[in-house]
Short mmCIF file of C-alpha atoms in Angstrom, two decimals:
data_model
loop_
_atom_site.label_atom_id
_atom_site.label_comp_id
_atom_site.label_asym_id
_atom_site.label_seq_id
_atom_site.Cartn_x
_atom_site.Cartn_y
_atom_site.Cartn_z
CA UNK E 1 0.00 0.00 0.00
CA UNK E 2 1.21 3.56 -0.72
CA UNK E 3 1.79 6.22 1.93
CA UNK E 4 0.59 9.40 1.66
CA UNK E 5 2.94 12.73 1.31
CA UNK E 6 2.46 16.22 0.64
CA UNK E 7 4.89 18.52 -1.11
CA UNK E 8 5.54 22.25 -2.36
CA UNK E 9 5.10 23.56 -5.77
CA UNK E 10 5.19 26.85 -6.06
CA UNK E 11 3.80 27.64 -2.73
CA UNK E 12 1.37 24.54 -3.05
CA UNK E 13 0.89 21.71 -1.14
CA UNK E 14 0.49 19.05 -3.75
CA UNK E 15 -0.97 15.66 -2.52
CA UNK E 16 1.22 12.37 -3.07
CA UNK E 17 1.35 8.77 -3.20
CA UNK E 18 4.70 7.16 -2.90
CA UNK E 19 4.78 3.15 -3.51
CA UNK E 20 8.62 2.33 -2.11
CA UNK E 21 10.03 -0.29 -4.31
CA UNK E 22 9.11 -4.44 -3.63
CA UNK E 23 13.19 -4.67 -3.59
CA UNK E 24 16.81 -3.47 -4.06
CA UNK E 25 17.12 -5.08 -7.50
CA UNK E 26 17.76 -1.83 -9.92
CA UNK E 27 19.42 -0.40 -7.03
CA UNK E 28 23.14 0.85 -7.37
CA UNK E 29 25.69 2.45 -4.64
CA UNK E 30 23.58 5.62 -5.30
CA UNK E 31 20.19 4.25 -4.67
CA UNK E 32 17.18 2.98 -6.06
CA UNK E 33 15.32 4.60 -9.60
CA UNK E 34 12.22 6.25 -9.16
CA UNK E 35 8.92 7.21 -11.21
CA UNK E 36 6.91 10.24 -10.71
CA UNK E 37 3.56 10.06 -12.70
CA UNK E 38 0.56 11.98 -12.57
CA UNK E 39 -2.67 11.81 -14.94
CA UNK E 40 -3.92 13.32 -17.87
CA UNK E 41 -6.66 15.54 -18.75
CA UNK E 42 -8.86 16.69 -15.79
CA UNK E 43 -7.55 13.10 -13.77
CA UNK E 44 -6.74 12.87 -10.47
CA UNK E 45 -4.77 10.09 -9.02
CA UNK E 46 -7.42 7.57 -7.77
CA UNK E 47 -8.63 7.20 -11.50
CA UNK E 48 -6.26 4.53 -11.82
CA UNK E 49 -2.86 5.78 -11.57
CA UNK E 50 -2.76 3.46 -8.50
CA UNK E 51 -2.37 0.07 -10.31
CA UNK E 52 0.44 1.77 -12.97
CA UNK E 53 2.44 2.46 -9.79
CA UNK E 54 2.09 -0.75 -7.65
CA UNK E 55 3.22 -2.69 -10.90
CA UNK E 56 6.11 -0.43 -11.48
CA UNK E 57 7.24 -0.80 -7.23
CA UNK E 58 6.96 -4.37 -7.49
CA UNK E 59 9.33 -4.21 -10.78
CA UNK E 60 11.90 -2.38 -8.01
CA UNK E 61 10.79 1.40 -8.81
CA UNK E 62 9.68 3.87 -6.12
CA UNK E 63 6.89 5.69 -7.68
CA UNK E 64 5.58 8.82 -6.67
CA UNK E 65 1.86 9.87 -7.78
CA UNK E 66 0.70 13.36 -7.42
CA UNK E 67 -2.30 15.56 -8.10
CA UNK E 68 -1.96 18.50 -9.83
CA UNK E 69 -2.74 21.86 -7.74
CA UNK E 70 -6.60 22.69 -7.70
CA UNK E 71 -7.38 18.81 -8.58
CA UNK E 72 -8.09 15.75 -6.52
CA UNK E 73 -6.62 15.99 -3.10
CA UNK E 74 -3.68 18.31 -3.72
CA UNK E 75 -4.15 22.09 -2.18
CA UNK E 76 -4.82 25.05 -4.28
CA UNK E 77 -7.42 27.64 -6.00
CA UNK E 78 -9.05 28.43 -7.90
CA UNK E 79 -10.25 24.48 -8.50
CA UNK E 80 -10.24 22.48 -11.30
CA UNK E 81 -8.22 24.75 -12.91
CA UNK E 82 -6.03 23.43 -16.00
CA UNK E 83 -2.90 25.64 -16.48
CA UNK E 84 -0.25 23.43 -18.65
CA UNK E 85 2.19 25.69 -16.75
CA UNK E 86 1.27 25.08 -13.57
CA UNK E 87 1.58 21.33 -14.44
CA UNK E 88 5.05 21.42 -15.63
CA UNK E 89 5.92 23.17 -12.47
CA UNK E 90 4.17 20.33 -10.32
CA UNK E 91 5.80 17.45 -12.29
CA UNK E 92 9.25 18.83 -11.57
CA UNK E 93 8.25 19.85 -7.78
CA UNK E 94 7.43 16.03 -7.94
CA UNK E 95 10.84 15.00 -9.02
CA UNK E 96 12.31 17.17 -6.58
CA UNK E 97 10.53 15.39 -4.24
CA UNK E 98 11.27 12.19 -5.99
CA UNK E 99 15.20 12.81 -5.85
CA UNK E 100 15.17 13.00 -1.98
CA UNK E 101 13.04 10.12 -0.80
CA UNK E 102 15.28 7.32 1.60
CA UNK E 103 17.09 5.08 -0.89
CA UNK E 104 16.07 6.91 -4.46
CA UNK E 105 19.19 7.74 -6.98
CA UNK E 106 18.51 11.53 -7.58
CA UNK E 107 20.23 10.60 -11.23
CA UNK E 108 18.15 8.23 -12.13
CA UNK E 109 14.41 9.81 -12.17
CA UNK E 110 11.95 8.07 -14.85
CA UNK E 111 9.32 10.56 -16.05
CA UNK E 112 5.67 8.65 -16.42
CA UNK E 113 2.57 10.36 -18.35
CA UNK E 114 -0.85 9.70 -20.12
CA UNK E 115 -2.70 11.58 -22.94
CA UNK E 116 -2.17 15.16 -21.79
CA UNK E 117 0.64 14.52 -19.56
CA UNK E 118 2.17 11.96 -21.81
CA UNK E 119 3.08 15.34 -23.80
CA UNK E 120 3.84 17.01 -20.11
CA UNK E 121 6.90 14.89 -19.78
CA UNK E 122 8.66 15.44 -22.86
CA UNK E 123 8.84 19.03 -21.79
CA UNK E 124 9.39 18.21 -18.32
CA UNK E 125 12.42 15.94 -19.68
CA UNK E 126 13.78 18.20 -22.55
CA UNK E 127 17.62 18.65 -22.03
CA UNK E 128 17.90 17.22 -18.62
CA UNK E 129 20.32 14.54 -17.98
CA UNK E 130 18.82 13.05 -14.69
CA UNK E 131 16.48 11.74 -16.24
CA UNK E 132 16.62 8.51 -17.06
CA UNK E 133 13.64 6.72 -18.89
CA UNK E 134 10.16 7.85 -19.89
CA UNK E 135 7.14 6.63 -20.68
CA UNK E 136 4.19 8.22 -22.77
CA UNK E 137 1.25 6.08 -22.85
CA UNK E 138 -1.50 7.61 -24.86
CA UNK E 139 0.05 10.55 -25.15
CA UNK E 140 -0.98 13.75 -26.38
CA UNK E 141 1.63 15.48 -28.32
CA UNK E 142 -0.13 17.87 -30.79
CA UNK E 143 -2.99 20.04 -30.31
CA UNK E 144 -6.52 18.50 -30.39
CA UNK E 145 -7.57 14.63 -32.15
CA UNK E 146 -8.18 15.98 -35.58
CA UNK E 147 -5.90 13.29 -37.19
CA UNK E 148 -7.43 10.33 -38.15
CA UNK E 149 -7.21 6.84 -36.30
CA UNK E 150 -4.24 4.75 -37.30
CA UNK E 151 -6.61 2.13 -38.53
CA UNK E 152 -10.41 2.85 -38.56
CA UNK E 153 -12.12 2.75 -35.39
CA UNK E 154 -14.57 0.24 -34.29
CA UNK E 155 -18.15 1.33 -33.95
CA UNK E 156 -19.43 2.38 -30.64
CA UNK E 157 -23.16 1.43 -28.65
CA UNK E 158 -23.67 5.19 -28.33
CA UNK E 159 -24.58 7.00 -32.06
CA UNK E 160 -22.44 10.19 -32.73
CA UNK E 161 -24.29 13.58 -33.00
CA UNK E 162 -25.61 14.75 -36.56
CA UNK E 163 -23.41 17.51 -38.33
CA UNK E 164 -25.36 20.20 -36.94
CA UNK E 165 -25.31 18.85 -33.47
CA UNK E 166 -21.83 19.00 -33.68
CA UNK E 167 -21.21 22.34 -35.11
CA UNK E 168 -23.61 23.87 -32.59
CA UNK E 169 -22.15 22.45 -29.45
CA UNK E 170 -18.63 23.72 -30.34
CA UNK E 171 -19.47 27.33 -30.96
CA UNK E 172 -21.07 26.99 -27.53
CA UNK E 173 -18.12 25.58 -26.44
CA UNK E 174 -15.70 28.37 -28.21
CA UNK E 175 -18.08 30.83 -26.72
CA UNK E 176 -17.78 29.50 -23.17
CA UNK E 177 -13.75 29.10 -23.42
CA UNK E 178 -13.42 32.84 -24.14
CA UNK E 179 -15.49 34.16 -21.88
CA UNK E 180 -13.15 31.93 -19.34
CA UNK E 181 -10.30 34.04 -21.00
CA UNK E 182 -12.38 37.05 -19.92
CA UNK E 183 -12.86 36.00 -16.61
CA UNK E 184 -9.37 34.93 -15.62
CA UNK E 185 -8.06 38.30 -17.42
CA UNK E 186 -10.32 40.57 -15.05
CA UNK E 187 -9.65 37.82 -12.05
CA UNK E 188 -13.33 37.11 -11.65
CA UNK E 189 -14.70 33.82 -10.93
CA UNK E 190 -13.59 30.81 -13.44
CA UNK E 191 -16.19 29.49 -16.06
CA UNK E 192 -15.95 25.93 -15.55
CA UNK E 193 -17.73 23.49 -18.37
CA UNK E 194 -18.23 19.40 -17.86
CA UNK E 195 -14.61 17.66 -18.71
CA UNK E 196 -16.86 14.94 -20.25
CA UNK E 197 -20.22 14.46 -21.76
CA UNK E 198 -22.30 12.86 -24.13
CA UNK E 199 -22.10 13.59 -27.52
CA UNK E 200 -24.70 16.34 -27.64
CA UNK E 201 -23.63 18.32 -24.79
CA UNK E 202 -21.06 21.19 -24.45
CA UNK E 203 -18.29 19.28 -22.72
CA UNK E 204 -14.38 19.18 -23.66
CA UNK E 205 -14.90 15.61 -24.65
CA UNK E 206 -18.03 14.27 -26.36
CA UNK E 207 -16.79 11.69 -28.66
CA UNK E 208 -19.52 8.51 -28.30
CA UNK E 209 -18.91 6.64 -25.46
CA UNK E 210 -16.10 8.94 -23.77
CA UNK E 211 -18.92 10.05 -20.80
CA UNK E 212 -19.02 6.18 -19.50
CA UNK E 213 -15.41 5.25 -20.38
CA UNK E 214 -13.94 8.31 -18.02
CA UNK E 215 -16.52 7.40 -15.28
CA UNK E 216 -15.85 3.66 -15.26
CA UNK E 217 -12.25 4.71 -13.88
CA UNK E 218 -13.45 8.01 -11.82
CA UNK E 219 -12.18 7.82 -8.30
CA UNK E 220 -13.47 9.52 -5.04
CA UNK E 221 -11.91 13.31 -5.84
CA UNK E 222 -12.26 13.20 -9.39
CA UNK E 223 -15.05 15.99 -10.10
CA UNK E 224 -16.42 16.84 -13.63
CA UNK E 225 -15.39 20.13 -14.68
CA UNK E 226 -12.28 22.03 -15.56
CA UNK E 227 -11.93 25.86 -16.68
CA UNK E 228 -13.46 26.05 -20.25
CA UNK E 229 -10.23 28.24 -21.28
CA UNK E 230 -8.48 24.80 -22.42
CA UNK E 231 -10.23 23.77 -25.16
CA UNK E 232 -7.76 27.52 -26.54
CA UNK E 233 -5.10 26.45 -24.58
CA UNK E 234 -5.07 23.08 -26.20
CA UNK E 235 -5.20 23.82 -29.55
CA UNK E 236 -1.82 25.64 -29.12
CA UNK E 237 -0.42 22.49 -26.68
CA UNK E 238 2.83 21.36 -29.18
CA UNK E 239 5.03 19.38 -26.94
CA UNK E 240 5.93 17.12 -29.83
CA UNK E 241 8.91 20.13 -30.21
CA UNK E 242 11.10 18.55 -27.46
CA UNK E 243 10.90 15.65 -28.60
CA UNK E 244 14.73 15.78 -30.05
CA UNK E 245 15.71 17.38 -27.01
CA UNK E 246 15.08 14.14 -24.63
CA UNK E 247 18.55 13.07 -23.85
CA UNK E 248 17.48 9.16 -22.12
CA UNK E 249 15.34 6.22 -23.47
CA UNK E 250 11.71 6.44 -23.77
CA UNK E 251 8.37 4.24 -24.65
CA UNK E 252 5.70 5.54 -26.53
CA UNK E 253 2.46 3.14 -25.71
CA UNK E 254 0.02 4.12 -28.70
CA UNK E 255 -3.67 2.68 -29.01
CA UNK E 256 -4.56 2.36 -32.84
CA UNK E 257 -7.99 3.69 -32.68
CA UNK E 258 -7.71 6.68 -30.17
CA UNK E 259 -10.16 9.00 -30.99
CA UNK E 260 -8.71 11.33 -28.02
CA UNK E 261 -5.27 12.19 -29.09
CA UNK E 262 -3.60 12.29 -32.81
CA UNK E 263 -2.37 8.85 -33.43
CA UNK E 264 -0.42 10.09 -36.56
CA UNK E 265 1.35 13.22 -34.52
CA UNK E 266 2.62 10.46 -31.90
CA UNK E 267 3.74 8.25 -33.80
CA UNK E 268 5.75 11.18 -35.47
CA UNK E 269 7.35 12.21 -32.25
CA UNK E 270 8.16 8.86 -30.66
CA UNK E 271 10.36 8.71 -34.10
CA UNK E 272 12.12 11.83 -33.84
CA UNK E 273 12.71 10.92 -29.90
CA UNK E 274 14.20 7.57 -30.73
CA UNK E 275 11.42 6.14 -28.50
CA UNK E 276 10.65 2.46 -28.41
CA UNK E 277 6.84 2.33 -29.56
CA UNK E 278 3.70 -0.43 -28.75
CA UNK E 279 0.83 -0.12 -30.60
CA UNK E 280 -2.37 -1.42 -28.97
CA UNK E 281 -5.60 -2.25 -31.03
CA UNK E 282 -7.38 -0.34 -28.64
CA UNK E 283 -8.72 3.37 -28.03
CA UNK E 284 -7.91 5.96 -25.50
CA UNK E 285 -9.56 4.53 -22.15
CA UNK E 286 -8.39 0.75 -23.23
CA UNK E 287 -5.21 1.13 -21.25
CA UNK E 288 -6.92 1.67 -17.44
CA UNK E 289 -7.46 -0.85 -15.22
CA UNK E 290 -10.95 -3.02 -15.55
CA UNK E 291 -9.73 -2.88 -19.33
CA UNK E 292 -8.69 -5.53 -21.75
CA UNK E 293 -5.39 -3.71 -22.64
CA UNK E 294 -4.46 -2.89 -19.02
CA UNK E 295 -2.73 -5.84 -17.98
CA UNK E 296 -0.65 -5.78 -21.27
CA UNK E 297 0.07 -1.93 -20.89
CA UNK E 298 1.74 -1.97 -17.18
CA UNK E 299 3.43 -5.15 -17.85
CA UNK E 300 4.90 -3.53 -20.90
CA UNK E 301 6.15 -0.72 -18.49
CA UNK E 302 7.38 -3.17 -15.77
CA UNK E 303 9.52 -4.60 -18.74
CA UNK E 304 10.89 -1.32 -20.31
CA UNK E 305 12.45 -0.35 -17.09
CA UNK E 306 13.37 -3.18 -15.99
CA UNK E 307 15.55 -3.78 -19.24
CA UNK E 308 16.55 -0.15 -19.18
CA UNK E 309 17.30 0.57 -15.81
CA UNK E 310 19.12 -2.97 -15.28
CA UNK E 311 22.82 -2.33 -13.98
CA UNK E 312 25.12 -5.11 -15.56
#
């Protein structure tokens, strides 16, 4: 079981799990190697992240799971906030944390992300030299989904909206994202929209059969709504640029038919960062636990860093 830790980002206090490794196997003079992972878009830490990080301890990896500020059980307002900033600055408050737990190597840190903060890390990691592994499962690397699947994507129970449907609830949501901009510009109160929804409703994801998919893994602190500003915000997220700048070995776990993330653009950047890559005939929420591509996922992980962080 994991203890539970609080540290600083940025004045802060940003809530932690930290899994100490099963054993001393990938451990050196220096110490042992340890992960610090936190979710993707809108996630807190009990939507699965929990099961990623037990695998990875009993593979001889601390791991140290965090919630960004404003989400889940970390500290900070306004809530349910998403500032891609702000998260960069909690992922490496994280590894600063990371670096000083009993028995961890400060040199070798291993940067862990999924869909929105599977792009996180490569900017997190770009140029650094203590870090020593990464792994981007899912991740989002370019903007919003408007690629198309790697192979076509299996039907869903739930019917897409018509044309119009579709075209009507994104204005709305355009409308609603700038007048977020407004607010946050004149430091009034946030205009917060669902992070999920069904396919006719103004929510940052509406894609058929998203709503149930995100629930099925929803923990305890996980609420529904973020600040509407990042459906801007994302359009302009390009951390597929650092991907040349990521000086260690990484793993790029792609499912075939996301419909959340650009398959094409990931694929892309796990080339130009030399990245081992797993494809997964699977889409976006596949890879969680209570899935039929979990078990193959972590195991995957346990493997990569195991082989990688080996000492011979």
């Amino acid at each position: 079981m994991p203890r539970s830790l609080t540290f600083d980002s940025h004045g802060v206090d940003c809530d932690a799990w930290h899994f100490p490794a099963a054993h001393d196997r990938l451990a050196t003079d220096a110490g042992r190697p340890a992960v610090v992972m936190a979710h993707g878009f809108a996630g807190t830490k009990d939507c699965g992240l929990d099961s990623f990080g037990a695998r990875l301890a009993e593979a001889g990896l601390d791991v140290l799971a965090f919630d960004y500020r404003g989400f889940g059980a970390s500290a900070g307002e306004p809530r349910q906030v998403i500032s891609l900033r702000g998260q960069i600055e909690d992922y490496r408050a994280a590894l600063r944390t990371a670096a000083r737990l009993p028995g961890v190597d400060p040199r070798r840190l291993v940067l862990w992300g999924v869909s929105l903060s599977g792009g996180t890390v490569l900017e997190v990691a770009a140029g650094r030299t203590d870090i020593a592994a990464i792994i981007a499962l899912t991740p989002l690397v370019s903007g919003l989904a408007t690629d198309r699947p790697a192979v076509s994507t299996p039907p869903t129970a739930e019917p897409a909206a018509s044309l119009s449907t579709r075209t009507a609830t994104t204005a709305r949501l355009l409308l609603r994202a700038a007048e977020d901009k407004r607010a946050a510009a004149a430091r009034r109160p946030r205009v917060m929209l669902p992070a999920v929804g069904r396919p006719d409703e103004v929510a940052l994801l509406n894609l058929p059969g998203t709503y149930d998919d995100y629930l099925s893994i929803a923990g305890p602190t996980w609420r529904n709504e973020v600040s509407a500003s990042i459906a801007f915000d994302a359009m302009g997220h390009r951390p597929r640029r650092f991907a040349t700048a990521l000086r260690c070995p990484a793993l790029f776990q792609i499912a075939d038919f996301d419909r959340c993330v650009p398959v094409g653009a990931a694929v892309k950047t796990a080339v130009e960062a030399r990245a081992q890559i797993r494809h997964y005939p699977g889409d976006h929420f596949d890879v969680y636990p209570g899935k039929r591509l979990h078990e193959a996922v972590r195991e995957h992980q346990a493997a990569f860093l195991t082989r990688t962080l080996r000492i011979s």
